[in-house]
mmCIF file of C-alpha atoms in Angstrom:
data_model
loop_
_atom_site.group_PDB
_atom_site.id
_atom_site.type_symbol
_atom_site.label_atom_id
_atom_site.label_comp_id
_atom_site.label_asym_id
_atom_site.label_seq_id
_atom_site.Cartn_x
_atom_site.Cartn_y
_atom_site.Cartn_z
ATOM 1 C CA ASP F 269 53.060 93.046 21.254
ATOM 2 C CA ASP F 270 56.013 92.919 23.666
ATOM 3 C CA CYS F 271 55.355 89.335 24.761
ATOM 4 C CA ALA F 272 55.243 88.064 21.187
ATOM 5 C CA ASP F 273 58.497 89.907 20.464
ATOM 6 C CA SER F 274 60.326 88.463 23.500
ATOM 7 C CA ARG F 275 60.350 91.843 25.185
ATOM 8 C CA GLU F 276 59.234 93.369 28.494
ATOM 9 C CA ARG F 277 59.273 96.949 29.677
ATOM 10 C CA SER F 278 58.643 99.475 32.425
ATOM 11 C CA GLU F 279 58.807 102.913 30.804
ATOM 12 C CA LEU F 280 57.629 106.486 31.080
ATOM 13 C CA THR F 281 57.055 108.434 27.889
ATOM 14 C CA GLU F 282 56.151 111.911 26.709
ATOM 15 C CA ARG F 283 52.475 112.576 27.287
ATOM 16 C CA ALA F 284 51.985 114.804 24.238
ATOM 17 C CA ARG F 285 52.968 113.230 20.924
ATOM 18 C CA SER F 286 53.007 115.366 17.826
ATOM 19 C CA ARG F 287 50.736 114.387 14.959
ATOM 20 C CA LYS F 288 53.132 116.198 12.656
ATOM 21 C CA PRO F 289 56.841 115.543 12.103
ATOM 22 C CA VAL F 290 59.165 117.117 14.643
ATOM 23 C CA THR F 291 61.693 119.369 12.924
ATOM 24 C CA GLY F 292 64.603 121.543 13.920
ATOM 25 C CA LEU F 293 66.706 121.706 17.031
ATOM 26 C CA GLN F 294 65.648 120.126 20.329
ATOM 27 C CA TRP F 295 67.525 119.708 23.599
ATOM 28 C CA TYR F 296 66.914 116.901 26.108
ATOM 29 C CA ARG F 297 68.343 116.266 29.552
ATOM 30 C CA TRP F 298 67.983 113.660 32.273
ATOM 31 C CA GLN F 299 69.967 112.251 35.184
ATOM 32 C CA VAL F 300 70.292 108.522 35.716
ATOM 33 C CA TYR F 301 71.613 106.316 38.522
ATOM 34 C CA PHE F 302 72.565 102.642 38.224
ATOM 35 C CA PRO F 303 72.786 100.973 41.670
ATOM 36 C CA GLU F 304 75.846 98.944 42.663
ATOM 37 C CA ASP F 305 73.862 95.715 42.309
ATOM 38 C CA TYR F 306 72.691 96.446 38.746
ATOM 39 C CA GLU F 307 73.216 93.260 36.695
ATOM 40 C CA VAL F 308 73.942 92.936 32.987
ATOM 41 C CA ILE F 309 71.639 90.333 31.408
ATOM 42 C CA TYR F 310 73.471 89.658 28.133
ATOM 43 C CA PRO F 311 72.670 88.053 25.702
ATOM 44 C CA ALA F 312 69.377 89.851 26.301
ATOM 45 C CA ARG F 313 69.566 93.586 25.586
ATOM 46 C CA VAL F 314 68.421 96.412 27.849
ATOM 47 C CA VAL F 315 67.383 99.866 26.602
ATOM 48 C CA HIS F 316 67.292 102.609 29.255
ATOM 49 C CA ALA F 317 66.189 105.546 27.095
ATOM 50 C CA GLN F 318 65.093 105.933 23.492
ATOM 51 C CA PHE F 319 63.840 108.305 20.849
ATOM 52 C CA ALA F 320 61.081 106.360 19.127
ATOM 53 C CA GLN F 321 58.964 107.120 16.076
ATOM 54 C CA GLN F 322 55.251 106.513 16.210
ATOM 55 C CA ARG F 323 54.384 103.126 14.670
ATOM 56 C CA LEU F 324 57.990 102.650 13.535
ATOM 57 C CA GLY F 325 59.807 101.870 16.770
ATOM 58 C CA ALA F 326 63.115 103.134 18.091
ATOM 59 C CA ALA F 327 65.281 105.488 16.058
ATOM 60 C CA TRP F 328 67.935 106.036 18.771
ATOM 61 C CA VAL F 329 68.574 103.918 21.848
ATOM 62 C CA PHE F 330 70.676 104.194 24.997
ATOM 63 C CA GLU F 331 71.434 100.607 25.926
ATOM 64 C CA ILE F 332 73.708 98.367 27.960
ATOM 65 C CA GLY F 333 75.791 95.886 25.995
ATOM 66 C CA ALA F 334 77.591 92.652 26.800
ATOM 67 C CA THR F 335 80.555 94.446 28.353
ATOM 68 C CA GLY F 336 78.409 96.567 30.695
ATOM 69 C CA VAL F 337 79.029 99.787 28.751
ATOM 70 C CA LEU F 338 76.210 102.273 28.121
ATOM 71 C CA TRP F 339 76.019 102.990 24.387
ATOM 72 C CA VAL F 340 74.003 105.321 22.184
ATOM 73 C CA GLY F 341 72.961 103.632 18.974
ATOM 74 C CA ASN F 342 71.260 104.447 15.690
ATOM 75 C CA ARG F 343 68.505 102.013 14.671
ATOM 76 C CA LEU F 344 67.387 103.851 11.563
ATOM 77 C CA ASP F 345 69.012 101.254 9.343
ATOM 78 C CA GLU F 346 70.004 97.601 9.603
ATOM 79 C CA GLU F 347 73.706 98.404 9.819
ATOM 80 C CA GLY F 348 73.394 100.741 12.786
ATOM 81 C CA SER F 349 76.238 102.560 14.503
ATOM 82 C CA TYR F 350 77.070 102.894 18.181
ATOM 83 C CA GLN F 351 79.264 105.102 20.350
ATOM 84 C CA ALA F 352 80.209 104.469 23.977
ATOM 85 C CA LEU F 353 78.938 106.881 26.629
ATOM 86 C CA ILE F 354 79.776 105.425 30.055
ATOM 87 C CA ASP F 355 82.328 102.682 30.762
ATOM 88 C CA GLU F 356 81.370 99.812 33.048
ATOM 89 C CA ASP F 357 83.865 100.932 35.714
ATOM 90 C CA SER F 358 82.076 104.296 36.002
ATOM 91 C CA LEU F 359 78.495 103.162 35.455
ATOM 92 C CA ARG F 360 77.310 102.156 38.920
ATOM 93 C CA GLY F 361 76.932 103.952 42.217
ATOM 94 C CA GLN F 362 76.814 107.546 40.993
ATOM 95 C CA TRP F 363 74.466 109.932 39.209
ATOM 96 C CA HIS F 364 75.175 110.677 35.543
ATOM 97 C CA ASP F 365 73.948 113.823 33.804
ATOM 98 C CA VAL F 366 72.977 113.199 30.160
ATOM 99 C CA VAL F 367 72.358 116.024 27.669
ATOM 100 C CA VAL F 368 71.311 115.408 24.059
ATOM 101 C CA GLN F 369 71.115 117.950 21.250
ATOM 102 C CA VAL F 370 69.226 116.782 18.152
ATOM 103 C CA ASP F 371 68.496 118.490 14.880
ATOM 104 C CA TRP F 372 65.602 116.319 13.715
ATOM 105 C CA SER F 373 65.788 115.742 9.966
ATOM 106 C CA ASN F 374 65.246 112.874 7.536
ATOM 107 C CA LYS F 375 68.163 114.160 5.464
ATOM 108 C CA ASN F 376 70.788 116.332 7.146
ATOM 109 C CA GLY F 377 70.469 116.210 10.916
ATOM 110 C CA VAL F 378 72.830 116.138 13.880
ATOM 111 C CA LEU F 379 72.755 114.291 17.201
ATOM 112 C CA VAL F 380 75.238 115.082 19.986
ATOM 113 C CA VAL F 381 75.443 113.516 23.457
ATOM 114 C CA TRP F 382 77.202 114.867 26.542
ATOM 115 C CA VAL F 383 77.648 112.887 29.756
ATOM 116 C CA ASP F 384 78.586 114.833 32.884
ATOM 117 C CA GLY F 385 79.456 117.813 30.695
ATOM 118 C CA VAL F 386 81.845 115.884 28.422
ATOM 119 C CA ARG F 387 80.963 115.386 24.772
ATOM 120 C CA LYS F 388 80.921 111.627 24.217
ATOM 121 C CA ALA F 389 79.174 111.044 20.878
ATOM 122 C CA GLN F 390 78.023 112.796 17.736
ATOM 123 C CA PHE F 391 76.329 111.727 14.524
ATOM 124 C CA ARG F 392 75.649 113.584 11.281
ATOM 125 C CA GLY F 393 73.051 112.690 8.673
ATOM 126 C CA ARG F 394 69.535 111.363 8.962
ATOM 127 C CA THR F 395 68.254 111.518 12.551
ATOM 128 C CA CYS F 396 64.699 110.327 11.838
ATOM 129 C CA SER F 397 62.592 108.950 8.980
ATOM 130 C CA SER F 398 58.945 109.839 9.639
ATOM 131 C CA CYS F 399 60.199 112.246 12.352
ATOM 132 C CA ARG F 400 57.101 111.796 14.519
ATOM 133 C CA VAL F 401 59.495 111.400 17.415
ATOM 134 C CA TYR F 402 58.882 111.039 21.140
ATOM 135 C CA PHE F 403 61.200 110.338 24.086
ATOM 136 C CA SER F 404 60.826 107.575 26.654
ATOM 137 C CA TYR F 405 62.971 106.198 29.463
ATOM 138 C CA GLY F 406 63.006 103.309 31.901
ATOM 139 C CA ILE F 407 63.838 99.625 31.376
ATOM 140 C CA VAL F 408 63.094 97.760 28.135
ATOM 141 C CA ARG F 409 64.454 94.207 28.049
ATOM 142 C CA GLU F 410 64.719 92.755 24.547
ATOM 143 C CA GLN F 411 65.556 89.320 23.122
ATOM 144 C CA ILE F 412 64.703 87.620 26.404
ATOM 145 C CA THR F 413 64.575 84.198 24.727
ATOM 146 C CA ARG F 414 68.328 84.464 24.110
ATOM 147 C CA PHE F 415 68.924 84.786 27.859
ATOM 148 C CA ASN F 416 66.621 81.838 28.551
ATOM 149 C CA GLN F 417 68.462 79.703 26.003
ATOM 150 C CA ALA F 418 71.863 80.687 27.392
ATOM 151 C CA TYR F 419 70.827 80.129 31.018
ATOM 152 C CA PRO F 420 68.013 77.539 31.057
ATOM 153 C CA GLY F 421 66.110 77.446 34.316
ATOM 154 C CA THR F 422 67.565 80.788 35.482
ATOM 155 C CA ALA F 423 65.160 83.647 36.130
ATOM 156 C CA LEU F 424 65.979 87.078 34.782
ATOM 157 C CA PRO F 425 67.397 89.187 37.617
ATOM 158 C CA THR F 426 65.470 92.220 38.810
ATOM 159 C CA GLN F 427 66.935 95.488 37.525
ATOM 160 C CA VAL F 428 66.408 98.873 39.165
ATOM 161 C CA VAL F 429 67.423 102.237 37.660
ATOM 162 C CA TYR F 430 66.641 105.735 38.969
ATOM 163 C CA TYR F 431 65.860 108.843 36.890
ATOM 164 C CA THR F 432 65.303 112.495 37.740
ATOM 165 C CA ASN F 433 65.248 116.024 36.282
ATOM 166 C CA MET F 434 63.848 115.225 32.844
ATOM 167 C CA ARG F 435 63.909 118.269 30.546
ATOM 168 C CA ARG F 436 63.131 119.134 26.913
ATOM 169 C CA SER F 437 63.633 122.558 25.356
ATOM 170 C CA ARG F 438 64.338 124.444 22.148
ATOM 171 C CA LEU F 439 67.138 126.245 23.999
ATOM 172 C CA VAL F 440 69.969 124.790 26.036
ATOM 173 C CA THR F 441 69.197 127.415 28.686
ATOM 174 C CA GLY F 442 65.842 125.725 29.198
ATOM 175 C CA LEU F 443 67.650 122.662 30.558
ATOM 176 C CA LYS F 444 69.259 124.464 33.485
ATOM 177 C CA LEU F 445 68.160 123.347 36.930
ATOM 178 C CA ALA F 446 66.961 125.898 39.468
ATOM 179 C CA ASP F 447 69.892 125.306 41.827
ATOM 180 C CA GLU F 448 72.755 125.402 39.304
ATOM 181 C CA PRO F 449 74.373 128.670 38.168
ATOM 182 C CA SER F 450 74.961 127.482 34.603
ATOM 183 C CA LEU F 451 75.103 124.430 32.363
ATOM 184 C CA THR F 452 78.564 123.863 30.910
ATOM 185 C CA LEU F 453 78.960 121.540 27.930
ATOM 186 C CA GLU F 454 82.284 120.733 26.324
ATOM 187 C CA GLY F 455 82.586 122.295 22.855
ATOM 188 C CA HIS F 456 79.346 124.252 23.055
ATOM 189 C CA GLU F 457 78.946 127.990 23.488
ATOM 190 C CA THR F 458 75.515 129.090 24.646
ATOM 191 C CA THR F 459 73.830 132.006 22.909
ATOM 192 C CA PRO F 460 72.100 134.138 25.571
ATOM 193 C CA ASP F 461 68.310 134.083 25.548
ATOM 194 C CA PRO F 462 67.200 137.678 24.727
ATOM 195 C CA ALA F 463 64.269 137.423 27.143
ATOM 196 C CA THR F 464 66.572 136.343 29.965
ATOM 197 C CA SER F 465 69.041 139.138 29.231
ATOM 198 C CA ALA F 466 66.259 141.730 29.251
ATOM 199 C CA GLU F 467 64.960 140.485 32.609
ATOM 200 C CA LYS F 468 68.299 141.251 34.255
ATOM 201 C CA ASN F 469 67.751 144.952 33.603
ATOM 202 C CA VAL F 470 64.202 145.068 34.955
ATOM 203 C CA THR F 471 63.287 145.622 38.598
ATOM 204 C CA LYS F 472 60.499 143.195 39.420
ATOM 205 C CA PRO F 473 57.765 143.781 42.011
ATOM 206 C CA LYS F 474 58.210 141.718 45.168
ATOM 207 C CA ALA F 475 55.147 139.635 44.321
ATOM 208 C CA MET F 476 56.948 138.284 41.223
ATOM 209 C CA THR F 477 60.260 137.365 42.785
ATOM 210 C CA ALA F 478 59.232 133.859 43.854
ATOM 211 C CA GLU F 479 61.132 131.110 42.101
ATOM 212 C CA THR F 480 59.093 129.215 39.510
ATOM 213 C CA PRO F 481 59.857 125.867 37.819
ATOM 214 C CA LEU F 482 61.500 125.874 34.419
ATOM 215 C CA PRO F 483 59.027 125.302 31.570
ATOM 216 C CA THR F 484 59.161 122.067 29.642
ATOM 217 C CA VAL F 485 59.355 123.878 26.312
ATOM 218 C CA VAL F 486 60.655 127.408 26.043
ATOM 219 C CA SER F 487 61.054 129.995 23.286
ATOM 220 C CA GLU F 488 61.068 128.710 19.746
ATOM 221 C CA THR F 489 64.323 130.599 19.192
ATOM 222 C CA VAL F 490 66.871 128.058 18.011
ATOM 223 C CA ASP F 491 70.073 127.732 19.993
ATOM 224 C CA THR F 492 73.391 128.011 18.166
ATOM 225 C CA PRO F 493 74.712 124.531 17.273
ATOM 226 C CA PRO F 494 78.164 123.655 18.608
ATOM 227 C CA VAL F 495 81.338 123.564 16.539
ATOM 228 C CA PHE F 496 81.943 119.930 15.739
ATOM 229 C CA GLU F 497 85.155 117.986 15.690
ATOM 230 C CA SER F 498 85.390 114.554 14.201
ATOM 231 C CA LEU F 499 84.638 111.727 16.623
ATOM 232 C CA PRO F 500 85.050 108.163 15.365
ATOM 233 C CA THR F 501 81.951 106.048 14.960
ATOM 234 C CA GLN F 502 82.489 102.807 16.816
ATOM 235 C CA LYS F 503 81.111 99.338 16.799
ATOM 236 C CA PRO F 504 80.599 97.497 20.095
ATOM 237 C CA PRO F 505 83.437 95.142 21.081
ATOM 238 C CA THR F 506 83.123 91.840 19.276
ATOM 239 C CA ASP F 507 85.184 89.668 21.593
ATOM 240 C CA THR F 508 82.110 88.639 23.584
ATOM 241 C CA VAL F 509 79.388 89.727 21.187
ATOM 242 C CA SER F 510 78.065 87.714 18.286
ATOM 243 C CA GLU F 511 78.380 89.338 14.894
ATOM 244 C CA ASP F 512 74.672 90.097 14.618
ATOM 245 C CA ASP F 513 74.428 91.502 18.156
ATOM 246 C CA ARG F 514 74.987 95.122 18.991
ATOM 247 C CA PRO F 515 75.329 96.259 22.604
#
């Protein structure tokens, strides 16, 4: 019950939700735009994308903190850990391309995030618990009572965020948009899709040359994980954030 939990939302979510745990490698991609007049509503929290588990709530969140930074955070345990993705100075007035690679596992998984082709965050370890995971995006405003207490008599400002080009695939090649020659990600080398390579050597009849949309889910062949370098796990700045408050 969002109202009972001091929460409100406007979200879109995956239509098909697996009744069985999701396992193995998955790729996700979306593009997001924060207008120039986007307002931070701290001490309330705003989640703009999340990987949630059925009946268990969010496992990973992409949220705006007190300083106006977009963070990715792990909510699988009470401690949590966060890494910064987009600084406040770069957040507004431009499109951002977000790519996420996740090896879903309740023991030894990996989650990596790229923003505009640059690797910004990575986690190793448990990436889910029940692993009945689904993706959603939009605006989820949490802990609204904290805003009301901090600013009595002030209405929450309207927030608008734009999204486009949502993708999910077993292969990174399945994320490529029709009008881009390739998808380049820092620190990741793409293994060619055998089916795609074979198609280059086949002359197709004219009736089959029309461009078709990329499928939502492609071959079950697993893409080669990137070579990882150590990136420090960060906590959100504490100068303006209470000890129990993450971004």
